[in-house]
Amino acid sequence: AAQGVARSAFGLQGQKCSACSVVYVDEKVKAEFIEKLVAFAGKLVVGDPRKAETFMGPVYGDATVGRFQAALSEVEGKGKVHFGGAALGQGFANNYVLPTVVELDGPGRLTRDELFMPFVVVRGFDSLDAAIEEGNDIPYGLSAGIFTNDQKELRHFLDTAEAGVLYANRASGATTGAWPGAQPFCGWKGTGVSGKGGLGSWFLPQYLREQSHTIMTK
């Protein structure tokens, strides 16, 4: 789970529509999960994107740097920064920032807005229902994922999560990795409006017209 979240949250510097920006974790394993997520984030190489070993390059422009710093300010008094929260330094420009893991005591702008930067919020919950309820109370709904060995939990998540692209137990990317053309890629609510997209069976009819041919033969 920690690997899947890290890859989704920090891949492409978090600057993609399906990036994971908030994680809802069972309180019983929250401390262990954060420890493993921080350990994974600490192994990611930030630097020159032209080098093969680099996982994260720069974020886009001064505006993103400003949003990154503003997000860190919002955490003060409301939670804790577990990893990152600073520029890389080492002679790199200030838009090279570290992958950042924070924990918040309650929901807010950072759990509801699209962040588009390498910044992930962890929230602890006592029940799956409560986690899904808060997750659904977001104006967007492109992708979501779950890690569980309980088939009832998985079925409940698939039936109730309000997002167009759902994943389960995907270590290579908790909320990312759809194959366009093979899987529909469509959001609900503020992400896509209609929920019909990505070359799926509900999408193509929007571009088609019916026509009947009647040909008389002798």
mmCIF file of C-alpha atoms in Angstrom:
data_model
loop_
_atom_site.group_PDB
_atom_site.id
_atom_site.type_symbol
_atom_site.label_atom_id
_atom_site.label_comp_id
_atom_site.label_asym_id
_atom_site.label_seq_id
_atom_site.Cartn_x
_atom_site.Cartn_y
_atom_site.Cartn_z
ATOM 1 C CA ALA A 1 0.000 0.000 0.000
ATOM 2 C CA ALA A 2 2.796 2.422 0.868
ATOM 3 C CA GLN A 3 4.540 1.751 -2.433
ATOM 4 C CA GLY A 4 1.334 2.167 -4.424
ATOM 5 C CA VAL A 5 0.500 5.458 -2.724
ATOM 6 C CA ALA A 6 4.030 6.805 -3.153
ATOM 7 C CA ARG A 7 4.115 5.983 -6.851
ATOM 8 C CA SER A 8 0.690 7.562 -7.417
ATOM 9 C CA ALA A 9 1.361 10.627 -5.267
ATOM 10 C CA PHE A 10 4.891 11.428 -6.434
ATOM 11 C CA GLY A 11 5.106 10.072 -9.985
ATOM 12 C CA LEU A 12 5.447 12.956 -12.450
ATOM 13 C CA GLN A 13 5.843 15.168 -9.351
ATOM 14 C CA GLY A 14 2.150 14.642 -8.598
ATOM 15 C CA GLN A 15 1.329 16.765 -11.643
ATOM 16 C CA LYS A 16 -1.228 14.463 -13.233
ATOM 17 C CA CYS A 17 -4.991 14.248 -13.032
ATOM 18 C CA SER A 18 -5.068 10.854 -11.310
ATOM 19 C CA ALA A 19 -2.369 11.586 -8.715
ATOM 20 C CA CYS A 20 -3.124 10.426 -5.181
ATOM 21 C CA SER A 21 -3.345 13.471 -2.907
ATOM 22 C CA VAL A 22 -5.183 12.077 0.133
ATOM 23 C CA VAL A 23 -5.068 8.661 1.820
ATOM 24 C CA TYR A 24 -7.593 7.316 4.322
ATOM 25 C CA VAL A 25 -5.948 4.766 6.625
ATOM 26 C CA ASP A 26 -7.257 2.469 9.355
ATOM 27 C CA GLU A 27 -6.153 3.970 12.686
ATOM 28 C CA LYS A 28 -4.853 0.550 13.748
ATOM 29 C CA VAL A 29 -2.160 0.592 11.067
ATOM 30 C CA LYS A 30 -1.774 4.329 10.470
ATOM 31 C CA ALA A 31 1.549 4.714 12.274
ATOM 32 C CA GLU A 32 3.044 1.707 10.491
ATOM 33 C CA PHE A 33 1.703 2.896 7.136
ATOM 34 C CA ILE A 34 3.160 6.388 7.570
ATOM 35 C CA GLU A 35 6.509 4.904 8.582
ATOM 36 C CA LYS A 36 6.620 2.766 5.439
ATOM 37 C CA LEU A 37 5.391 5.590 3.197
ATOM 38 C CA VAL A 38 8.090 7.897 4.560
ATOM 39 C CA ALA A 39 10.722 5.202 4.036
ATOM 40 C CA PHE A 40 9.624 4.734 0.436
ATOM 41 C CA ALA A 41 9.515 8.492 -0.212
ATOM 42 C CA GLY A 42 13.014 8.813 1.210
ATOM 43 C CA LYS A 43 14.369 6.460 -1.442
ATOM 44 C CA LEU A 44 13.000 8.476 -4.364
ATOM 45 C CA VAL A 45 15.648 10.407 -6.263
ATOM 46 C CA VAL A 46 14.810 14.051 -6.937
ATOM 47 C CA GLY A 47 16.953 15.826 -9.484
ATOM 48 C CA ASP A 48 17.840 16.138 -13.148
ATOM 49 C CA PRO A 49 14.964 14.514 -15.101
ATOM 50 C CA ARG A 50 17.378 13.624 -17.902
ATOM 51 C CA LYS A 51 19.088 11.063 -15.682
ATOM 52 C CA ALA A 52 17.737 7.509 -15.570
ATOM 53 C CA GLU A 53 17.919 7.238 -11.786
ATOM 54 C CA THR A 54 15.729 10.311 -11.245
ATOM 55 C CA PHE A 55 12.159 9.653 -10.106
ATOM 56 C CA MET A 56 11.063 13.275 -9.605
ATOM 57 C CA GLY A 57 12.071 16.364 -11.540
ATOM 58 C CA PRO A 58 10.950 19.965 -10.973
ATOM 59 C CA VAL A 59 7.400 21.142 -10.416
ATOM 60 C CA TYR A 60 6.017 23.571 -12.964
ATOM 61 C CA GLY A 61 6.886 27.207 -12.337
ATOM 62 C CA ASP A 62 6.856 29.637 -9.441
ATOM 63 C CA ALA A 63 3.072 29.392 -9.066
ATOM 64 C CA THR A 64 3.333 25.729 -8.067
ATOM 65 C CA VAL A 65 6.144 26.527 -5.644
ATOM 66 C CA GLY A 66 3.878 29.144 -4.088
ATOM 67 C CA ARG A 67 1.036 26.639 -3.744
ATOM 68 C CA PHE A 68 3.445 24.123 -2.209
ATOM 69 C CA GLN A 69 4.565 26.637 0.414
ATOM 70 C CA ALA A 70 0.971 27.711 1.097
ATOM 71 C CA ALA A 71 -0.045 24.080 1.639
ATOM 72 C CA LEU A 72 2.734 23.639 4.185
ATOM 73 C CA SER A 73 1.544 26.742 6.028
ATOM 74 C CA GLU A 74 -1.957 25.263 6.228
ATOM 75 C CA VAL A 75 -0.612 22.156 7.955
ATOM 76 C CA GLU A 76 0.710 24.215 10.885
ATOM 77 C CA GLY A 77 -1.532 23.766 13.898
ATOM 78 C CA LYS A 78 -3.712 21.253 12.047
ATOM 79 C CA GLY A 79 -1.384 18.311 11.643
ATOM 80 C CA LYS A 80 2.196 17.236 11.091
ATOM 81 C CA VAL A 81 4.747 17.061 8.293
ATOM 82 C CA HIS A 82 6.262 13.566 8.360
ATOM 83 C CA PHE A 83 8.584 13.934 5.377
ATOM 84 C CA GLY A 84 9.717 16.563 2.894
ATOM 85 C CA GLY A 85 8.158 19.975 3.136
ATOM 86 C CA ALA A 86 11.133 21.766 1.636
ATOM 87 C CA ALA A 87 13.052 22.479 -1.533
ATOM 88 C CA LEU A 88 15.742 20.007 -2.573
ATOM 89 C CA GLY A 89 18.560 22.533 -2.359
ATOM 90 C CA GLN A 90 21.957 21.178 -3.438
ATOM 91 C CA GLY A 91 22.240 23.911 -6.049
ATOM 92 C CA PHE A 92 18.929 23.092 -7.731
ATOM 93 C CA ALA A 93 16.304 25.752 -8.478
ATOM 94 C CA ASN A 94 13.562 26.270 -5.898
ATOM 95 C CA ASN A 95 11.010 24.374 -8.007
ATOM 96 C CA TYR A 96 12.805 21.126 -7.197
ATOM 97 C CA VAL A 97 10.901 20.110 -4.065
ATOM 98 C CA LEU A 98 10.968 16.997 -1.919
ATOM 99 C CA PRO A 99 8.104 14.488 -1.959
ATOM 100 C CA THR A 100 5.996 15.508 1.007
ATOM 101 C CA VAL A 101 3.929 13.405 3.415
ATOM 102 C CA VAL A 102 1.678 15.169 5.919
ATOM 103 C CA GLU A 103 -0.950 14.050 8.402
ATOM 104 C CA LEU A 104 -4.023 16.181 9.127
ATOM 105 C CA ASP A 105 -6.382 16.050 12.099
ATOM 106 C CA GLY A 106 -9.464 16.869 10.024
ATOM 107 C CA PRO A 107 -10.713 17.531 6.491
ATOM 108 C CA GLY A 108 -10.113 20.848 4.768
ATOM 109 C CA ARG A 109 -8.920 22.458 1.577
ATOM 110 C CA LEU A 110 -5.921 20.143 1.319
ATOM 111 C CA THR A 111 -8.169 17.079 1.318
ATOM 112 C CA ARG A 112 -10.701 18.541 -1.110
ATOM 113 C CA ASP A 113 -8.730 20.447 -3.766
ATOM 114 C CA GLU A 114 -6.693 19.106 -6.663
ATOM 115 C CA LEU A 115 -3.112 19.817 -5.583
ATOM 116 C CA PHE A 116 -1.049 18.885 -8.678
ATOM 117 C CA MET A 117 2.199 18.660 -6.742
ATOM 118 C CA PRO A 118 4.150 15.964 -4.822
ATOM 119 C CA PHE A 119 2.125 16.370 -1.632
ATOM 120 C CA VAL A 120 0.003 13.667 -0.002
ATOM 121 C CA VAL A 121 -2.263 13.965 3.038
ATOM 122 C CA VAL A 122 -2.848 11.038 5.410
ATOM 123 C CA ARG A 123 -6.086 10.848 7.407
ATOM 124 C CA GLY A 124 -6.832 8.185 10.016
ATOM 125 C CA PHE A 125 -10.241 6.512 10.345
ATOM 126 C CA ASP A 126 -11.897 3.911 12.551
ATOM 127 C CA SER A 127 -14.190 2.509 9.846
ATOM 128 C CA LEU A 128 -14.317 2.029 6.097
ATOM 129 C CA ASP A 129 -17.731 3.697 5.942
ATOM 130 C CA ALA A 130 -16.409 6.877 7.557
ATOM 131 C CA ALA A 131 -13.426 6.958 5.205
ATOM 132 C CA ILE A 132 -15.596 6.510 2.110
ATOM 133 C CA GLU A 133 -18.033 9.151 3.360
ATOM 134 C CA GLU A 134 -15.275 11.755 3.648
ATOM 135 C CA GLY A 135 -13.734 10.664 0.361
ATOM 136 C CA ASN A 136 -17.068 11.046 -1.407
ATOM 137 C CA ASP A 137 -17.542 14.513 0.078
ATOM 138 C CA ILE A 138 -15.091 15.893 -2.485
ATOM 139 C CA PRO A 139 -16.215 17.810 -5.584
ATOM 140 C CA TYR A 140 -13.989 15.676 -7.823
ATOM 141 C CA GLY A 141 -14.151 11.991 -8.685
ATOM 142 C CA LEU A 142 -11.653 10.777 -11.265
ATOM 143 C CA SER A 143 -9.859 7.878 -9.583
ATOM 144 C CA ALA A 144 -9.626 6.095 -6.239
ATOM 145 C CA GLY A 145 -8.042 2.946 -4.889
ATOM 146 C CA ILE A 146 -8.145 0.540 -1.974
ATOM 147 C CA PHE A 147 -5.760 -1.955 -0.398
ATOM 148 C CA THR A 148 -7.539 -4.799 1.399
ATOM 149 C CA ASN A 149 -7.617 -8.581 1.719
ATOM 150 C CA ASP A 150 -11.273 -8.541 2.752
ATOM 151 C CA GLN A 151 -13.583 -9.280 -0.177
ATOM 152 C CA LYS A 152 -16.577 -7.699 1.574
ATOM 153 C CA GLU A 153 -14.616 -4.480 2.091
ATOM 154 C CA LEU A 154 -13.544 -4.518 -1.540
ATOM 155 C CA ARG A 155 -17.099 -5.032 -2.791
ATOM 156 C CA HIS A 156 -18.377 -2.257 -0.524
ATOM 157 C CA PHE A 157 -15.708 0.120 -1.830
ATOM 158 C CA LEU A 158 -16.479 -0.695 -5.459
ATOM 159 C CA ASP A 159 -20.200 -0.194 -4.839
ATOM 160 C CA THR A 160 -19.971 3.104 -2.951
ATOM 161 C CA ALA A 161 -16.834 5.031 -3.981
ATOM 162 C CA GLU A 162 -17.819 8.022 -6.131
ATOM 163 C CA ALA A 163 -15.108 7.972 -8.799
ATOM 164 C CA GLY A 164 -14.987 6.856 -12.404
ATOM 165 C CA VAL A 165 -11.781 4.782 -12.252
ATOM 166 C CA LEU A 166 -11.284 2.423 -9.312
ATOM 167 C CA TYR A 167 -8.298 0.239 -8.424
ATOM 168 C CA ALA A 168 -7.676 -2.442 -5.803
ATOM 169 C CA ASN A 169 -4.339 -3.582 -4.377
ATOM 170 C CA ARG A 170 -2.303 -1.930 -7.138
ATOM 171 C CA ALA A 171 1.252 -1.590 -5.811
ATOM 172 C CA SER A 172 2.491 -0.015 -9.044
ATOM 173 C CA GLY A 173 0.092 2.904 -8.577
ATOM 174 C CA ALA A 174 -2.756 3.118 -6.064
ATOM 175 C CA THR A 175 -4.883 5.489 -8.162
ATOM 176 C CA THR A 176 -3.070 5.555 -11.498
ATOM 177 C CA GLY A 177 -2.340 3.325 -14.466
ATOM 178 C CA ALA A 178 -5.439 3.108 -16.650
ATOM 179 C CA TRP A 179 -4.845 1.903 -20.205
ATOM 180 C CA PRO A 180 -6.604 4.319 -22.595
ATOM 181 C CA GLY A 181 -8.469 2.384 -25.238
ATOM 182 C CA ALA A 182 -8.627 -0.691 -23.020
ATOM 183 C CA GLN A 183 -10.222 0.842 -19.922
ATOM 184 C CA PRO A 184 -12.680 3.738 -19.757
ATOM 185 C CA PHE A 185 -10.984 6.787 -18.229
ATOM 186 C CA CYS A 186 -13.752 9.044 -17.023
ATOM 187 C CA GLY A 187 -14.487 11.043 -13.916
ATOM 188 C CA TRP A 188 -17.615 11.726 -11.936
ATOM 189 C CA LYS A 189 -18.865 14.983 -10.435
ATOM 190 C CA GLY A 190 -16.449 17.871 -11.094
ATOM 191 C CA THR A 191 -14.068 15.602 -12.999
ATOM 192 C CA GLY A 192 -15.752 15.013 -16.322
ATOM 193 C CA VAL A 193 -19.336 15.925 -15.374
ATOM 194 C CA SER A 194 -21.064 13.088 -17.248
ATOM 195 C CA GLY A 195 -19.007 10.089 -16.187
ATOM 196 C CA LYS A 196 -18.879 9.016 -19.828
ATOM 197 C CA GLY A 197 -15.410 8.992 -21.282
ATOM 198 C CA GLY A 198 -12.232 7.269 -22.279
ATOM 199 C CA LEU A 199 -13.448 5.284 -25.303
ATOM 200 C CA GLY A 200 -15.718 3.122 -23.161
ATOM 201 C CA SER A 201 -19.100 1.818 -24.244
ATOM 202 C CA TRP A 202 -20.846 4.822 -22.664
ATOM 203 C CA PHE A 203 -18.582 7.304 -24.424
ATOM 204 C CA LEU A 204 -18.573 6.498 -28.133
ATOM 205 C CA PRO A 205 -22.366 6.853 -28.654
ATOM 206 C CA GLN A 206 -21.984 10.574 -27.979
ATOM 207 C CA TYR A 207 -20.301 10.840 -31.380
ATOM 208 C CA LEU A 208 -22.596 8.530 -33.352
ATOM 209 C CA ARG A 209 -25.877 8.977 -35.231
ATOM 210 C CA GLU A 210 -28.373 6.291 -36.084
ATOM 211 C CA GLN A 211 -29.271 5.659 -39.711
ATOM 212 C CA SER A 212 -31.457 2.981 -41.252
ATOM 213 C CA HIS A 213 -31.096 1.624 -44.794
ATOM 214 C CA THR A 214 -34.126 0.192 -46.606
ATOM 215 C CA ILE A 215 -33.272 -1.349 -49.967
ATOM 216 C CA MET A 216 -35.981 -2.882 -52.131
ATOM 217 C CA THR A 217 -35.050 -5.865 -54.246
ATOM 218 C CA LYS A 218 -36.929 -7.592 -57.034
#
